[in-house]
Coordinates of C-alpha atoms and ligand atoms in Angstrom, one line a residue:
Chain C
M2 CA 95.9 135.6 52.1
P3 CA 98.6 135.8 48.9
I4 CA 99.9 139.2 47.6
I5 CA 100.0 139.3 44.8
T6 CA 101.6 142.5 42.5
F7 CA 100.2 144.6 40.1
I8 CA 103.1 146.2 37.9
R9 CA 101.5 149.2 35.7
P10 CA 103.0 150.6 31.9
D11 CA 104.5 153.0 34.1
S12 CA 106.9 150.5 36.4
R13 CA 104.5 151.2 39.8
A14 CA 103.5 148.3 42.2
E15 CA 100.4 147.9 43.4
R16 CA 100.7 145.1 46.2
I17 CA 97.6 143.5 46.6
E18 CA 95.5 140.8 48.8
A19 CA 93.8 138.0 47.4
E20 CA 91.4 135.2 48.6
S21 CA 92.4 131.4 48.0
G22 CA 90.1 130.5 45.3
E23 CA 89.5 134.2 43.3
S24 CA 90.8 135.3 40.1
A25 CA 93.7 136.9 40.4
M26 CA 90.9 139.0 38.6
L27 CA 88.8 139.5 41.2
A28 CA 90.9 140.2 43.5
A29 CA 92.4 143.5 41.6
T30 CA 88.8 144.9 40.1
K31 CA 88.4 144.6 44.3
H32 CA 90.6 146.8 45.0
G33 CA 89.7 148.8 42.6
L34 CA 92.9 148.6 40.1
D35 CA 92.8 150.4 37.4
G36 CA 94.0 148.9 34.2
I37 CA 92.2 145.5 34.9
V38 CA 88.8 146.4 33.2
A39 CA 87.5 142.7 33.2
E40 CA 83.5 143.7 31.2
C41 CA 82.5 140.3 30.9
G42 CA 82.7 139.9 34.5
G43 CA 85.3 136.4 34.6
N44 CA 83.4 135.0 32.0
A45 CA 86.1 134.0 29.6
M46 CA 84.0 136.0 27.0
C47 CA 86.1 139.7 27.0
A48 CA 89.7 139.7 26.8
T49 CA 90.2 142.7 29.5
C50 CA 91.4 141.1 32.4
H51 CA 94.6 140.1 30.2
V52 CA 97.9 141.1 32.3
Y53 CA 101.2 139.6 31.8
V54 CA 103.0 136.6 33.7
D55 CA 106.1 137.6 35.1
D56 CA 109.1 135.5 34.2
Q57 CA 109.5 133.4 37.1
W58 CA 105.8 132.7 37.2
I59 CA 104.6 131.9 34.0
G60 CA 105.5 128.5 34.3
R61 CA 104.2 127.7 37.8
L62 CA 100.5 128.5 36.4
A63 CA 98.1 125.1 35.9
A64 CA 97.7 125.8 31.9
M65 CA 95.4 127.6 29.5
G66 CA 91.9 125.9 28.7
D67 CA 91.6 126.4 24.3
E68 CA 88.7 129.1 25.5
E69 CA 91.1 132.0 27.2
D70 CA 93.4 130.9 24.1
A71 CA 92.0 131.9 21.0
L72 CA 90.8 134.9 22.8
L73 CA 93.5 136.0 23.9
D74 CA 93.9 136.4 19.5
G75 CA 92.0 139.2 20.2
T76 CA 93.6 141.7 23.2
A77 CA 94.5 144.8 22.9
S78 CA 97.0 145.4 24.0
Q79 CA 100.1 142.6 22.1
R80 CA 99.3 139.4 22.5
Q81 CA 102.8 137.6 24.4
P82 CA 103.8 134.2 25.2
N83 CA 103.0 135.4 29.0
S84 CA 99.9 137.0 27.6
R85 CA 97.3 135.3 30.3
L86 CA 94.0 136.5 30.6
S87 CA 93.3 137.0 34.3
C88 CA 90.1 135.8 35.6
Q89 CA 91.4 132.2 34.5
I90 CA 94.5 132.2 36.6
K91 CA 92.6 131.2 40.9
I92 CA 94.5 132.4 43.4
T93 CA 96.3 129.8 45.4
P94 CA 98.9 129.5 48.8
E95 CA 101.4 128.4 45.9
L96 CA 100.9 132.1 44.5
D97 CA 102.3 134.1 46.8
G98 CA 104.1 136.6 45.1
L99 CA 102.6 136.1 41.7
V100 CA 104.1 138.8 39.8
L101 CA 101.6 140.1 36.7
R102 CA 102.4 143.2 34.9
L103 CA 99.6 145.0 32.6
P104 CA 99.0 145.8 29.0
E105 CA 99.1 149.4 28.0
R106 CA 96.0 149.8 26.7
Q107 CA 92.6 146.3 27.5
I108 CA 90.0 147.8 24.5
Chain Q
M28 CA 54.4 152.3 46.8
S29 CA 50.7 151.2 45.9
A30 CA 49.6 148.7 48.4
A31 CA 50.0 145.2 45.5
N32 CA 53.1 146.3 46.0
I33 CA 53.3 144.4 49.9
P34 CA 54.1 141.5 51.0
A35 CA 50.4 139.1 52.1
S36 CA 51.5 136.0 54.5
H37 CA 50.3 133.0 52.6
G38 CA 46.6 131.6 53.0
G39 CA 44.4 135.2 53.7
G40 CA 42.5 136.2 50.3
A41 CA 44.7 134.9 48.5
P42 CA 44.3 132.2 45.6
A43 CA 46.2 128.8 46.6
V44 CA 49.5 128.3 45.3
N45 CA 52.4 126.3 45.8
S46 CA 54.8 128.7 47.2
S47 CA 56.4 127.1 50.1
P48 CA 56.2 128.6 54.0
G49 CA 58.9 131.7 54.8
I50 CA 58.5 132.8 50.5
P51 CA 56.8 135.7 51.1
G52 CA 53.9 135.7 48.2
L53 CA 53.8 138.7 46.0
D54 CA 50.8 140.3 44.0
V55 CA 52.3 141.0 42.0
D56 CA 52.8 141.5 37.6
P57 CA 56.0 142.1 36.1
F58 CA 54.1 141.6 33.1
A59 CA 51.6 144.6 33.1
I60 CA 51.5 147.5 31.6
E61 CA 51.6 149.2 35.0
F62 CA 54.7 148.3 35.4
F63 CA 56.5 149.0 32.6
E64 CA 55.9 152.4 32.6
D65 CA 57.7 152.4 36.3
P66 CA 59.6 149.2 37.6
F67 CA 61.5 150.8 40.3
P68 CA 59.1 150.6 43.3
T69 CA 58.7 147.2 42.1
H70 CA 61.9 145.7 42.1
E71 CA 62.6 147.6 45.7
A72 CA 59.4 145.7 47.0
L73 CA 60.4 142.3 45.7
R74 CA 63.9 142.9 47.0
E75 CA 63.0 143.8 50.1
A76 CA 60.1 141.3 50.0
G77 CA 63.1 138.3 50.7
P78 CA 65.5 136.3 49.2
V79 CA 63.0 134.9 46.5
V80 CA 59.5 135.6 46.3
H81 CA 56.8 133.5 44.9
L82 CA 54.4 135.7 42.0
D83 CA 51.3 134.6 42.9
K84 CA 49.6 136.0 39.3
W85 CA 52.1 133.7 38.1
N86 CA 52.3 130.3 40.5
V87 CA 56.5 131.5 39.6
Y88 CA 59.2 131.9 42.2
A89 CA 61.9 134.6 41.8
V90 CA 65.1 136.8 42.9
A91 CA 65.7 140.5 42.9
R92 CA 68.3 140.5 44.3
Y93 CA 71.7 140.6 42.8
A94 CA 73.5 138.1 45.5
E95 CA 70.3 135.0 44.4
V96 CA 70.2 136.3 40.7
Y97 CA 73.5 135.9 40.3
A98 CA 73.9 132.2 42.2
V99 CA 71.1 131.2 40.0
L100 CA 72.7 131.9 36.4
N101 CA 76.4 130.3 38.0
D102 CA 74.0 126.9 38.8
P103 CA 73.1 126.4 35.2
L104 CA 72.8 122.0 36.1
T105 CA 69.8 123.2 39.6
F106 CA 68.7 126.0 36.8
C107 CA 68.1 124.5 34.1
S108 CA 67.4 126.2 30.3
S109 CA 66.1 123.6 28.3
R110 CA 63.2 123.8 29.4
G111 CA 63.4 127.3 28.2
V112 CA 63.9 130.8 29.4
G113 CA 60.8 132.3 29.1
L114 CA 57.3 131.4 32.1
S115 CA 56.3 128.5 29.3
D116 CA 57.5 125.2 30.4
F117 CA 59.0 123.3 27.4
A118 CA 58.5 120.2 29.9
K119 CA 54.9 120.6 29.7
E120 CA 53.8 123.1 26.5
K121 CA 55.3 122.2 23.2
P122 CA 57.9 126.0 22.3
W123 CA 55.8 128.2 20.1
R124 CA 59.1 127.7 17.5
P125 CA 61.5 125.4 17.4
Q126 CA 63.4 125.0 20.8
S127 CA 66.7 127.4 20.9
I128 CA 70.5 125.3 20.9
I129 CA 72.3 127.5 22.6
L130 CA 69.5 129.8 25.0
E131 CA 66.7 126.5 25.6
A132 CA 70.0 124.7 26.2
D133 CA 71.1 123.0 29.0
P134 CA 75.9 121.6 28.7
P135 CA 77.3 120.0 27.7
A136 CA 75.0 120.3 24.4
H137 CA 75.2 124.0 25.6
T138 CA 78.9 124.1 25.5
R139 CA 79.4 122.8 22.1
N140 CA 77.2 125.4 19.7
R141 CA 78.2 128.1 22.1
A142 CA 82.4 127.0 21.7
V143 CA 81.2 127.8 17.8
L144 CA 79.0 131.6 18.5
S145 CA 82.3 132.6 21.0
K146 CA 84.2 132.0 17.3
V147 CA 82.5 134.4 15.5
L148 CA 81.6 136.3 17.3
S149 CA 85.0 136.8 18.8
P150 CA 87.3 140.1 20.1
A151 CA 89.6 138.7 17.5
V152 CA 86.2 138.8 14.8
M153 CA 85.6 142.6 16.6
K154 CA 89.0 143.9 15.2
Q155 CA 88.1 144.1 12.8
L156 CA 84.7 145.5 12.2
R157 CA 85.5 147.8 14.7
D158 CA 86.4 150.7 11.8
G159 CA 83.4 149.6 9.5
F160 CA 81.4 150.4 12.2
A161 CA 82.9 152.8 13.7
A162 CA 83.0 154.7 10.2
A163 CA 78.9 154.4 10.6
A164 CA 78.5 155.4 13.6
E165 CA 80.4 158.9 12.5
A166 CA 78.1 158.6 8.4
K167 CA 74.9 159.0 11.2
V168 CA 76.1 161.5 13.4
D169 CA 76.2 163.4 11.1
A170 CA 73.4 162.9 9.4
L171 CA 70.8 163.1 12.6
L172 CA 73.3 166.3 12.8
V173 CA 71.8 167.8 9.4
R174 CA 68.5 167.3 10.7
G175 CA 68.4 168.6 13.9
S176 CA 65.9 167.8 15.5
F177 CA 64.3 163.7 15.3
D178 CA 63.2 160.5 16.3
A179 CA 66.4 159.9 19.5
V180 CA 64.5 155.5 19.1
A181 CA 63.5 155.1 14.9
D182 CA 66.4 157.4 13.4
L183 CA 69.1 156.0 15.7
A184 CA 68.9 153.2 17.8
E185 CA 67.3 151.5 15.1
A186 CA 68.2 152.8 13.0
Y187 CA 72.2 152.4 13.8
P188 CA 72.7 148.9 14.2
M189 CA 69.7 148.3 10.7
S190 CA 72.9 149.9 9.1
V191 CA 75.7 147.6 10.1
F192 CA 74.2 145.4 12.0
P193 CA 72.5 142.6 9.4
D194 CA 75.3 143.0 7.0
A195 CA 78.2 141.6 9.1
M196 CA 75.2 138.9 9.6
G197 CA 75.7 138.3 6.2
L198 CA 71.9 139.3 5.1
K199 CA 70.7 140.5 1.6
Q200 CA 68.8 143.1 1.3
E201 CA 65.1 142.8 1.1
G202 CA 63.0 141.7 4.3
R203 CA 64.7 142.8 6.6
D204 CA 62.1 145.1 8.0
H205 CA 60.8 141.6 9.2
L206 CA 64.1 141.8 11.5
L207 CA 62.6 143.9 14.3
P208 CA 58.6 142.6 15.2
Y209 CA 60.3 138.8 14.6
A210 CA 62.7 139.9 17.3
G211 CA 59.5 142.1 19.7
L212 CA 58.1 139.1 19.4
V213 CA 60.7 136.4 19.8
F214 CA 60.7 138.4 23.3
N215 CA 57.3 138.7 23.6
A216 CA 57.6 134.7 24.0
F217 CA 59.4 134.9 26.6
G218 CA 56.1 136.4 28.7
P219 CA 53.3 134.9 30.5
P220 CA 50.1 134.5 28.0
N221 CA 49.0 137.8 28.9
E222 CA 48.2 139.9 25.4
L223 CA 51.2 141.3 24.2
R224 CA 52.8 137.4 23.9
Q225 CA 48.7 136.4 22.4
S226 CA 49.3 139.4 20.0
A227 CA 52.7 138.7 18.5
I228 CA 52.2 134.9 18.1
E229 CA 49.4 135.0 16.1
R230 CA 51.0 138.2 13.8
S231 CA 54.2 135.2 13.8
A232 CA 53.4 133.7 10.4
P233 CA 55.7 136.4 8.2
H234 CA 58.0 136.9 10.4
Q235 CA 59.7 132.9 10.9
A236 CA 58.7 132.7 7.5
Y237 CA 61.7 135.6 6.5
V238 CA 63.7 134.8 9.6
A239 CA 63.8 130.1 8.5
E240 CA 64.9 131.2 5.1
Q241 CA 67.5 133.1 5.6
C242 CA 69.3 131.7 7.8
Q243 CA 70.0 129.0 5.0
R244 CA 73.6 128.7 4.2
E245 CA 72.4 130.3 0.3
N246 CA 71.2 133.1 1.9
L247 CA 73.8 134.3 3.7
A248 CA 76.6 136.6 2.4
P249 CA 80.9 135.0 2.1
G250 CA 82.9 135.8 5.7
G251 CA 80.1 137.3 7.7
F252 CA 78.6 135.7 10.8
G253 CA 76.2 133.8 9.0
A254 CA 78.4 132.1 6.6
C255 CA 80.8 131.0 9.1
I256 CA 79.3 129.6 11.5
H257 CA 77.4 127.0 8.1
D258 CA 81.6 127.1 7.8
R259 CA 81.7 125.9 11.4
A260 CA 78.8 122.3 10.0
D261 CA 81.6 121.2 7.8
A262 CA 84.7 121.5 10.3
G263 CA 82.4 118.9 12.2
D264 CA 82.0 121.4 15.1
I265 CA 78.1 121.1 14.7
T266 CA 75.5 119.8 11.9
A267 CA 74.7 121.4 9.0
A268 CA 71.1 120.8 10.6
E269 CA 72.1 122.2 13.3
A270 CA 74.4 126.4 11.4
P271 CA 70.5 127.6 10.3
L272 CA 69.6 127.0 14.2
L273 CA 72.6 129.2 16.0
V274 CA 72.3 131.2 13.0
R275 CA 68.6 131.7 13.9
S276 CA 69.9 132.4 17.3
L277 CA 72.4 135.1 16.3
L278 CA 68.8 137.3 14.4
S279 CA 67.0 136.4 17.3
A280 CA 69.2 138.5 19.5
G281 CA 71.5 140.2 17.3
I282 CA 69.5 143.1 17.0
D283 CA 66.5 145.0 19.3
T284 CA 68.8 144.4 22.4
T285 CA 71.1 146.8 20.4
V286 CA 68.3 148.8 19.8
N287 CA 68.1 149.3 23.9
G288 CA 71.4 148.9 24.4
I289 CA 71.9 152.4 22.4
G290 CA 68.5 154.1 22.9
A291 CA 68.7 153.4 26.6
A292 CA 72.1 155.0 26.2
I293 CA 70.7 158.0 23.8
Y294 CA 67.8 158.2 27.0
C295 CA 70.1 158.1 30.1
L296 CA 73.3 160.8 28.3
A297 CA 69.9 163.3 27.8
R298 CA 68.2 163.3 31.2
F299 CA 71.6 163.7 32.9
P300 CA 73.4 166.5 31.0
E301 CA 76.7 166.4 32.6
E302 CA 77.6 163.5 32.8
F303 CA 77.1 163.9 28.7
S304 CA 79.4 166.8 29.5
R305 CA 81.8 164.3 30.8
L306 CA 82.3 162.5 27.8
R307 CA 82.5 165.0 25.7
R308 CA 85.8 165.7 28.1
D309 CA 87.4 162.3 27.7
P310 CA 85.3 160.8 24.3
S311 CA 87.5 156.9 25.9
L312 CA 85.3 157.1 28.3
A313 CA 81.6 155.9 25.8
R314 CA 82.9 152.8 26.2
N315 CA 81.5 152.5 29.6
A316 CA 79.7 155.0 29.5
F317 CA 77.5 152.5 27.1
E318 CA 78.4 150.3 29.9
E319 CA 76.2 151.9 32.8
A320 CA 73.6 152.9 31.0
V321 CA 73.3 149.1 30.0
R322 CA 73.0 148.7 33.9
F323 CA 71.2 150.8 34.9
E324 CA 68.1 150.2 32.3
S325 CA 68.6 146.8 31.6
P326 CA 67.6 147.2 28.1
V327 CA 66.6 142.8 28.9
Q328 CA 65.0 142.4 32.0
T329 CA 64.5 139.8 33.5
F330 CA 64.8 135.8 31.7
F331 CA 63.4 132.6 34.1
R332 CA 64.7 129.4 34.6
T333 CA 63.4 125.6 35.9
T334 CA 64.7 123.3 39.1
T335 CA 65.7 121.0 38.3
R336 CA 65.4 119.2 41.2
E337 CA 64.2 120.8 45.6
V338 CA 66.7 123.2 46.3
E339 CA 67.8 126.1 49.2
I340 CA 68.5 129.4 48.1
G341 CA 68.9 132.4 50.8
G342 CA 67.8 130.2 52.7
C343 CA 64.3 129.3 51.1
R344 CA 63.7 125.4 49.4
I345 CA 62.3 125.7 46.3
G346 CA 60.6 122.6 45.2
E347 CA 61.6 120.5 41.6
G348 CA 60.1 121.4 39.0
E349 CA 59.1 124.9 39.7
K350 CA 60.0 128.5 37.2
V351 CA 62.5 130.8 39.3
L352 CA 62.4 134.3 37.3
M353 CA 65.8 136.6 37.9
F354 CA 65.0 140.1 37.7
L355 CA 68.4 141.6 36.1
G356 CA 67.0 145.0 36.5
A357 CA 66.7 145.3 39.7
A358 CA 69.9 143.5 40.2
N359 CA 71.7 146.2 38.7
R360 CA 69.9 148.2 41.0
D361 CA 71.1 146.1 44.5
P362 CA 72.3 148.7 46.8
R363 CA 73.7 145.5 48.7
R364 CA 76.1 145.3 45.8
W365 CA 76.1 148.9 44.3
S366 CA 76.2 152.7 45.7
D367 CA 74.7 154.9 45.0
P368 CA 72.3 152.2 42.4
D369 CA 69.7 154.7 40.8
R370 CA 73.0 157.3 39.5
Y371 CA 73.4 157.0 36.3
D372 CA 77.1 157.2 36.2
I373 CA 79.7 156.6 33.9
T374 CA 82.9 156.5 35.3
R375 CA 81.3 153.3 37.7
K376 CA 83.0 149.8 38.0
T377 CA 80.3 148.0 35.8
S378 CA 82.0 144.9 36.0
G379 CA 79.2 142.2 37.8
H380 CA 76.6 143.8 36.2
V381 CA 74.2 141.2 34.8
G382 CA 72.4 142.6 31.6
F383 CA 74.5 140.3 29.9
G384 CA 72.9 138.1 32.0
G385 CA 75.9 136.0 33.5
G386 CA 78.2 132.6 34.3
V387 CA 77.3 130.2 30.5
H388 CA 74.6 131.4 28.9
M389 CA 76.0 135.4 29.2
C390 CA 75.4 137.6 26.3
V391 CA 77.8 135.2 23.5
G392 CA 76.8 138.4 21.9
Q393 CA 78.0 141.0 24.6
L394 CA 81.7 142.3 22.1
V395 CA 79.1 143.2 19.7
A396 CA 77.0 145.7 21.5
R397 CA 79.8 146.9 23.0
L398 CA 81.0 147.8 19.8
E399 CA 77.7 149.3 18.4
G400 CA 77.3 150.9 22.0
E401 CA 81.1 152.7 22.5
V402 CA 81.2 153.9 18.8
M403 CA 77.9 155.7 18.5
L404 CA 78.7 157.7 22.1
A405 CA 82.3 158.8 20.8
A406 CA 80.3 159.6 17.4
L407 CA 78.3 161.6 19.9
A408 CA 80.8 163.0 22.6
R409 CA 82.7 164.9 18.9
K410 CA 80.0 165.5 17.9
V411 CA 77.2 167.2 20.1
A412 CA 77.2 169.4 21.6
G413 CA 74.3 168.9 23.6
I414 CA 71.4 167.0 23.6
E415 CA 67.8 168.3 24.6
I416 CA 63.8 166.7 25.3
T417 CA 62.0 168.2 22.5
G418 CA 58.6 166.0 23.4
P419 CA 56.4 163.6 24.9
I420 CA 58.6 160.2 25.3
K421 CA 56.9 157.0 25.2
R422 CA 56.8 153.6 26.4
R423 CA 57.1 150.8 24.3
Y424 CA 55.5 147.3 26.2
N425 CA 57.2 144.2 25.8
N426 CA 57.5 141.2 28.0
T427 CA 61.0 141.1 28.2
L428 CA 62.7 143.9 26.6
R429 CA 62.5 147.5 28.1
G430 CA 62.6 150.5 26.3
L431 CA 61.3 153.5 24.2
E432 CA 58.9 153.3 21.6
S433 CA 59.7 157.4 20.7
L434 CA 61.6 160.2 22.2
P435 CA 61.9 162.3 20.6
V436 CA 65.5 165.0 20.9
T437 CA 67.4 168.3 19.1
F438 CA 70.9 167.5 19.1
T439 CA 73.3 171.0 18.9
P440 CA 76.7 170.8 17.0
A441 CA 79.8 170.8 18.8
Ligands
HEM501 C1 72.4 145.9 24.2 C2 72.5 144.7 23.9 C3 72.6 142.9 24.5 C4 71.2 143.1 25.9 C5 71.8 143.8 27.3 C6 72.1 141.6 25.9 C7 71.2 140.4 26.6 C8 71.4 138.9 26.2 C9 72.0 138.5 28.2 C10 71.2 138.8 29.3 C11 71.6 137.8 27.9 C12 71.7 135.5 28.5 C13 70.0 134.9 28.5 C14 69.8 134.0 29.2 O1 70.9 133.8 30.7 O2 68.9 133.4 29.1 C15 72.1 137.0 26.7 C16 72.0 135.9 25.4 C17 72.1 135.9 23.8 N1 73.2 137.2 23.7 FE1 72.8 139.4 23.9 N2 72.4 140.7 24.5 C18 72.7 141.8 23.4 C19 73.2 141.4 22.7 C20 73.3 141.0 21.9 C21 73.8 140.4 20.3 C22 73.8 141.7 19.7 C23 74.0 139.5 20.2 C24 74.8 138.9 19.0 C25 74.8 139.3 18.3 C26 72.9 138.6 20.7 C27 73.1 137.4 21.3 C28 73.0 136.0 22.7 C29 73.1 135.2 22.1 C30 72.9 134.4 20.6 C31 72.3 134.6 24.0 C32 72.5 133.3 23.9 C33 73.4 132.6 24.8 C34 73.4 131.7 25.2 O3 72.6 130.8 25.8 O4 74.7 131.1 25.5 N3 73.1 139.7 22.5 N4 71.7 138.4 26.0
FES502 S1 87.0 139.1 32.8 FE1 87.0 139.1 31.0 S2 87.7 137.6 29.7 FE2 87.9 137.6 32.0

């Protein structure tokens, strides 16, 4: 199973086993990771599953849609060029080792 | 549990119904006053009877377990909305009002109209509204503390949304007292042709006339949600004729829902003082305390879909053109999905609850609802030491909405 590493704002890291096909958000919430709130349950409506994708990985993710792009303008923590919504990142075997940083705030 | 809730097999004394073999038929009316008083034992009976049940009284299928409700919500092409999300099948019966172009539409038409409302009610827009909504909540709580004792439904759960939402829409002052009766009508109309629905429709003309008028561009102040929808028509996203219908959606769904959502939260905090203490110790839990109240009470209890083809769900076959009722409130307390589901826990991980629906139709106004709920509960957490219920509570009866008519309380200042 692909492993995702989430890094908290205070640099503590958590490695989570994800299932191929599920979203990074679902993998995180299933493991009870604080820091991904996911109020809308992955329906791309709330922007509370915001992550900063590690520079090494940002180019390897599928491009974002217009909806995600618009939502990212409303994140609680500042949007950066590497900002994504974790519910829109679909885990595939190629993403084994993915590193995602959590923002200070989701709300 | 009453005998009425025990699944009966078909054939017996029951009238002929067209449910498929293997699907238990239940003699349950989820639109009856007795049901509204205490739906929980019946919810349990519905969940336990099977993944899919048949409600003989209204000749519809129903799902009450989380997994099947989730599955129906997430397959909008099989379980469509364009034939109405109430009991009435628009393929057979004319809708009581012109059909909604978002709630009662399917992809791809839905997708386009939905994009407009998503833009108008986006997280970025919420950031601009936050300070004003929070200030209004604080002022409301201050005023109620001066009074001490009052009705938490009329004076808080209704008064607060009425003090912020119509302004955010850009509505004129006069006529706003039509908004709650209109919403009550809309949500009753999703139900079967019972007394609640019929009498609401009979008395609907003045409310419908008000709403139709307010949806027009000239009656909507610049900068409000309503005007923003009309601006999207200028931008070419929708036609000028569609804009008033999308405004109507917000006037239908934007106020009575949050009234019942905030009412649910106050009722929870009054009944579970330990949870209110936790909230007071950490007001940053306000948003989740509201979300958990939406799960726990499910202010919007049910919606229907109609099958567009024969389909198998939960191992059961349902034919084409059948109405399927989703019990959102029962799914939100399904022990298969939630641990200790009957407990109101303000630190619960609520993500995934279906109180706002799910899939492509998931509430487009959820951010407005959460904003109102959060700032109100945060104000209570900081200013109020105790909420005591001081008189008999009365339930309000509606075919879709769950909430109270009256909740007499006393606030003690912090
Ligand atoms: C606690 C408050 C609220 C609750 C519990 C709630 C619940 C729901 C539910 C369950 C649905 C799904 C309908 C379906 O699947 O057929 C929905 C859709 C909708 N809601 Fe809400 N709602 C709330 C507040 C609001 C607010 C504040 C607005 C407007 C500002 C709003 C506007 C809408 C609209 C327009 C739809 C249709 C969306 C679509 O079909 O794509 N709601 N709501
Ligand atoms: S979970 Fe809501 S946008 Fe990702």
